[in-house]
Short mmCIF file of N, CA and C in Angstrom, two decimals:
data_model
loop_
_atom_site.label_atom_id
_atom_site.label_comp_id
_atom_site.label_asym_id
_atom_site.label_seq_id
_atom_site.Cartn_x
_atom_site.Cartn_y
_atom_site.Cartn_z
N MET A 11 0.85 -1.16 0.00
CA MET A 11 0.00 0.00 0.00
C MET A 11 0.90 1.24 0.00
N PRO A 12 1.07 1.94 -1.13
CA PRO A 12 1.93 3.13 -1.16
C PRO A 12 1.24 4.35 -0.53
N VAL A 13 1.99 5.09 0.28
CA VAL A 13 1.48 6.30 0.91
C VAL A 13 2.57 7.37 0.86
N LEU A 14 2.20 8.60 1.12
CA LEU A 14 3.14 9.72 1.09
C LEU A 14 3.91 9.82 2.41
N PRO A 15 5.12 10.35 2.36
CA PRO A 15 5.91 10.53 3.58
C PRO A 15 5.18 11.41 4.59
N GLY A 16 5.27 11.05 5.85
CA GLY A 16 4.67 11.85 6.91
C GLY A 16 3.16 11.80 6.98
N ALA A 17 2.54 10.87 6.25
CA ALA A 17 1.08 10.76 6.26
C ALA A 17 0.60 10.21 7.60
N PRO A 18 -0.60 10.63 8.04
CA PRO A 18 -1.15 10.05 9.27
C PRO A 18 -1.64 8.63 8.98
N ALA A 19 -1.56 7.77 9.98
CA ALA A 19 -2.02 6.39 9.83
C ALA A 19 -2.62 5.92 11.15
N THR A 20 -3.63 5.10 11.05
CA THR A 20 -4.22 4.47 12.23
C THR A 20 -4.11 2.97 12.06
N PHE A 21 -3.55 2.32 13.07
CA PHE A 21 -3.43 0.87 13.08
C PHE A 21 -4.43 0.32 14.09
N ARG A 22 -5.12 -0.74 13.70
CA ARG A 22 -6.13 -1.36 14.57
C ARG A 22 -5.77 -2.82 14.81
N ALA A 23 -6.07 -3.28 16.02
CA ALA A 23 -5.80 -4.67 16.37
C ALA A 23 -7.01 -5.23 17.11
N SER A 24 -7.19 -6.52 17.02
CA SER A 24 -8.26 -7.22 17.72
C SER A 24 -7.64 -8.37 18.50
N LEU A 25 -8.00 -8.50 19.76
CA LEU A 25 -7.44 -9.55 20.62
C LEU A 25 -8.58 -10.42 21.14
N VAL A 26 -8.49 -11.71 20.84
CA VAL A 26 -9.51 -12.66 21.28
C VAL A 26 -8.84 -13.89 21.90
N ALA A 27 -9.58 -14.59 22.74
CA ALA A 27 -9.09 -15.84 23.31
C ALA A 27 -9.05 -16.89 22.20
N ALA A 28 -7.94 -17.61 22.10
CA ALA A 28 -7.76 -18.58 21.01
C ALA A 28 -8.79 -19.71 21.09
N ASP A 29 -9.17 -20.12 22.29
CA ASP A 29 -10.07 -21.27 22.41
C ASP A 29 -11.55 -20.93 22.26
N THR A 30 -11.94 -19.72 22.66
CA THR A 30 -13.37 -19.35 22.63
C THR A 30 -13.69 -18.24 21.63
N LEU A 31 -12.66 -17.55 21.17
CA LEU A 31 -12.81 -16.37 20.29
C LEU A 31 -13.54 -15.22 20.98
N GLU A 32 -13.59 -15.26 22.30
CA GLU A 32 -14.18 -14.16 23.07
C GLU A 32 -13.21 -12.99 23.08
N PRO A 33 -13.71 -11.74 22.94
CA PRO A 33 -12.83 -10.58 22.99
C PRO A 33 -12.16 -10.45 24.35
N LEU A 34 -10.91 -10.01 24.36
CA LEU A 34 -10.17 -9.79 25.60
C LEU A 34 -10.07 -8.29 25.85
N ALA A 35 -10.79 -7.81 26.85
CA ALA A 35 -10.85 -6.38 27.16
C ALA A 35 -9.78 -6.01 28.18
N GLY A 36 -9.33 -4.75 28.10
CA GLY A 36 -8.41 -4.21 29.08
C GLY A 36 -7.01 -4.79 29.04
N ARG A 37 -6.61 -5.31 27.88
CA ARG A 37 -5.29 -5.94 27.75
C ARG A 37 -4.34 -5.03 26.98
N PRO A 38 -3.08 -4.95 27.39
CA PRO A 38 -2.11 -4.13 26.67
C PRO A 38 -1.65 -4.82 25.38
N VAL A 39 -1.58 -4.05 24.32
CA VAL A 39 -1.09 -4.52 23.02
C VAL A 39 -0.10 -3.48 22.51
N ASP A 40 1.04 -3.93 22.02
CA ASP A 40 2.03 -3.00 21.47
C ASP A 40 1.94 -2.96 19.96
N LEU A 41 2.04 -1.76 19.40
CA LEU A 41 2.25 -1.60 17.97
C LEU A 41 3.76 -1.63 17.80
N GLN A 42 4.25 -2.50 16.94
CA GLN A 42 5.68 -2.65 16.74
C GLN A 42 6.06 -2.36 15.30
N GLN A 43 7.28 -1.85 15.12
CA GLN A 43 7.84 -1.59 13.80
C GLN A 43 9.14 -2.37 13.68
N PHE A 44 9.37 -2.98 12.53
CA PHE A 44 10.60 -3.71 12.31
C PHE A 44 11.77 -2.74 12.22
N ASP A 45 12.81 -3.02 12.96
CA ASP A 45 14.01 -2.20 12.95
C ASP A 45 15.14 -2.99 12.29
N PRO A 46 15.48 -2.66 11.03
CA PRO A 46 16.51 -3.43 10.34
C PRO A 46 17.89 -3.32 11.00
N GLY A 47 18.11 -2.28 11.77
CA GLY A 47 19.39 -2.10 12.45
C GLY A 47 19.65 -3.16 13.52
N ILE A 48 18.57 -3.65 14.15
CA ILE A 48 18.72 -4.69 15.17
C ILE A 48 18.12 -6.02 14.72
N GLY A 49 17.45 -6.01 13.57
CA GLY A 49 16.92 -7.25 13.00
C GLY A 49 15.70 -7.82 13.67
N THR A 50 14.94 -6.97 14.36
CA THR A 50 13.74 -7.45 15.02
C THR A 50 12.72 -6.32 15.14
N PHE A 51 11.52 -6.66 15.59
CA PHE A 51 10.48 -5.65 15.83
C PHE A 51 10.72 -4.98 17.17
N ARG A 52 10.37 -3.69 17.25
CA ARG A 52 10.47 -2.94 18.50
C ARG A 52 9.17 -2.17 18.72
N PRO A 53 8.74 -2.01 19.97
CA PRO A 53 7.51 -1.27 20.24
C PRO A 53 7.65 0.21 19.90
N ILE A 54 6.61 0.76 19.27
CA ILE A 54 6.59 2.19 18.98
C ILE A 54 5.38 2.88 19.59
N SER A 55 4.38 2.08 20.03
CA SER A 55 3.19 2.65 20.65
C SER A 55 2.53 1.54 21.47
N SER A 56 1.86 1.94 22.53
CA SER A 56 1.14 0.99 23.37
C SER A 56 -0.34 1.30 23.31
N MET A 57 -1.15 0.26 23.26
CA MET A 57 -2.60 0.40 23.18
C MET A 57 -3.22 -0.49 24.24
N THR A 58 -4.47 -0.22 24.60
CA THR A 58 -5.22 -1.09 25.50
C THR A 58 -6.53 -1.45 24.83
N THR A 59 -6.87 -2.74 24.86
CA THR A 59 -8.10 -3.18 24.20
C THR A 59 -9.33 -2.68 24.97
N GLY A 60 -10.36 -2.36 24.21
CA GLY A 60 -11.64 -1.96 24.77
C GLY A 60 -12.51 -3.17 25.05
N GLY A 61 -13.74 -2.93 25.41
CA GLY A 61 -14.68 -4.00 25.73
C GLY A 61 -14.90 -5.00 24.62
N ASP A 62 -14.70 -4.55 23.38
CA ASP A 62 -14.89 -5.45 22.24
C ASP A 62 -13.59 -6.14 21.82
N GLY A 63 -12.52 -5.94 22.60
CA GLY A 63 -11.23 -6.58 22.29
C GLY A 63 -10.40 -5.86 21.25
N THR A 64 -10.85 -4.69 20.80
CA THR A 64 -10.07 -3.97 19.78
C THR A 64 -9.30 -2.81 20.40
N ALA A 65 -8.23 -2.44 19.73
CA ALA A 65 -7.40 -1.32 20.14
C ALA A 65 -6.91 -0.62 18.89
N SER A 66 -6.57 0.66 19.01
CA SER A 66 -6.04 1.38 17.85
C SER A 66 -4.97 2.37 18.31
N ALA A 67 -4.08 2.66 17.37
CA ALA A 67 -3.02 3.64 17.61
C ALA A 67 -2.87 4.49 16.36
N SER A 68 -2.82 5.79 16.54
CA SER A 68 -2.61 6.71 15.42
C SER A 68 -1.21 7.27 15.51
N LEU A 69 -0.55 7.39 14.37
CA LEU A 69 0.79 7.94 14.34
C LEU A 69 1.06 8.56 12.99
N THR A 70 2.17 9.27 12.91
CA THR A 70 2.63 9.85 11.66
C THR A 70 3.68 8.91 11.07
N LEU A 71 3.49 8.53 9.82
CA LEU A 71 4.42 7.63 9.17
C LEU A 71 5.76 8.32 8.93
N PRO A 72 6.83 7.54 8.77
CA PRO A 72 8.16 8.13 8.55
C PRO A 72 8.22 9.03 7.31
N GLU A 73 9.18 9.94 7.32
CA GLU A 73 9.38 10.86 6.20
C GLU A 73 10.22 10.23 5.08
N ALA A 74 11.09 9.32 5.44
CA ALA A 74 11.99 8.72 4.44
C ALA A 74 11.27 7.67 3.61
N PRO A 75 11.37 7.75 2.28
CA PRO A 75 10.76 6.72 1.44
C PRO A 75 11.36 5.35 1.76
N GLY A 76 10.56 4.33 1.60
CA GLY A 76 11.01 2.97 1.86
C GLY A 76 9.84 2.09 2.26
N ARG A 77 10.16 0.84 2.55
CA ARG A 77 9.16 -0.15 2.96
C ARG A 77 9.29 -0.35 4.47
N TYR A 78 8.19 -0.12 5.19
CA TYR A 78 8.17 -0.24 6.64
C TYR A 78 7.22 -1.36 7.03
N ARG A 79 7.64 -2.14 8.03
CA ARG A 79 6.85 -3.29 8.48
C ARG A 79 6.36 -3.07 9.91
N PHE A 80 5.08 -3.34 10.12
CA PHE A 80 4.45 -3.15 11.42
C PHE A 80 3.70 -4.42 11.81
N ARG A 81 3.46 -4.57 13.12
CA ARG A 81 2.62 -5.65 13.62
C ARG A 81 2.12 -5.27 15.01
N ALA A 82 1.08 -5.96 15.46
CA ALA A 82 0.58 -5.81 16.82
C ALA A 82 1.09 -7.00 17.63
N ALA A 83 1.45 -6.76 18.89
CA ALA A 83 1.96 -7.84 19.73
C ALA A 83 1.36 -7.77 21.13
N PHE A 84 0.90 -8.92 21.59
CA PHE A 84 0.38 -9.08 22.94
C PHE A 84 1.47 -9.78 23.76
N ARG A 85 1.88 -9.18 24.86
CA ARG A 85 3.00 -9.72 25.65
C ARG A 85 2.65 -10.96 26.45
N GLY A 86 1.37 -11.27 26.53
CA GLY A 86 0.94 -12.42 27.30
C GLY A 86 0.50 -12.02 28.70
N ALA A 87 -0.08 -12.97 29.40
CA ALA A 87 -0.57 -12.78 30.76
C ALA A 87 -0.60 -14.16 31.41
N PRO A 88 -0.77 -14.23 32.71
CA PRO A 88 -0.79 -15.55 33.34
C PRO A 88 -1.81 -16.51 32.72
N ASP A 89 -2.91 -15.97 32.23
CA ASP A 89 -3.95 -16.83 31.66
C ASP A 89 -3.93 -16.91 30.13
N PHE A 90 -3.03 -16.17 29.46
CA PHE A 90 -2.94 -16.19 28.00
C PHE A 90 -1.49 -16.07 27.56
N LYS A 91 -1.12 -16.83 26.54
CA LYS A 91 0.26 -16.76 26.06
C LYS A 91 0.45 -15.57 25.12
N ALA A 92 1.69 -15.14 24.99
CA ALA A 92 2.03 -14.03 24.10
C ALA A 92 1.78 -14.43 22.64
N ASP A 93 1.45 -13.44 21.82
CA ASP A 93 1.22 -13.69 20.40
C ASP A 93 1.37 -12.38 19.64
N SER A 94 1.53 -12.48 18.34
CA SER A 94 1.61 -11.28 17.50
C SER A 94 0.84 -11.51 16.21
N SER A 95 0.46 -10.41 15.61
CA SER A 95 -0.29 -10.46 14.35
C SER A 95 0.66 -10.69 13.18
N PRO A 96 0.11 -11.06 12.03
CA PRO A 96 0.95 -11.02 10.82
C PRO A 96 1.38 -9.57 10.58
N GLU A 97 2.52 -9.39 9.97
CA GLU A 97 2.99 -8.02 9.73
C GLU A 97 2.26 -7.38 8.57
N VAL A 98 2.21 -6.06 8.62
CA VAL A 98 1.63 -5.23 7.57
C VAL A 98 2.75 -4.36 7.02
N ALA A 99 2.94 -4.38 5.72
CA ALA A 99 3.98 -3.56 5.09
C ALA A 99 3.36 -2.29 4.53
N VAL A 100 4.02 -1.17 4.76
CA VAL A 100 3.60 0.12 4.23
C VAL A 100 4.75 0.65 3.40
N GLU A 101 4.45 0.99 2.16
CA GLU A 101 5.46 1.53 1.23
C GLU A 101 5.31 3.05 1.19
N ILE A 102 6.37 3.76 1.65
CA ILE A 102 6.39 5.22 1.62
C ILE A 102 7.02 5.64 0.28
N LYS A 103 6.25 6.40 -0.50
CA LYS A 103 6.72 6.86 -1.81
C LYS A 103 6.94 8.37 -1.79
N ALA A 104 8.02 8.82 -2.38
CA ALA A 104 8.27 10.25 -2.47
C ALA A 104 7.20 10.88 -3.37
N PRO A 105 6.77 12.10 -3.04
CA PRO A 105 5.72 12.76 -3.84
C PRO A 105 6.20 13.07 -5.25
#
């Protein structure tokens, strides 16, 4: 999905129990961006799920053209294991 440098973006995530598919409310979820310098994803924003199990984070996309990778990650809890979403790639194109 090509977008312009510095464009606003909203990322949304949904967190459900794997066995029942019931929404998980009040749980922390991190929005992560892949950092090629360290070779892994790093948190860039923290969100908390609402009553319906969804969370969102708004941010300004990078100014430098290139391909950026994002994902949502749940750190886990005593009653649920950690998990992450498939990554989403955003292509920043110069105007």
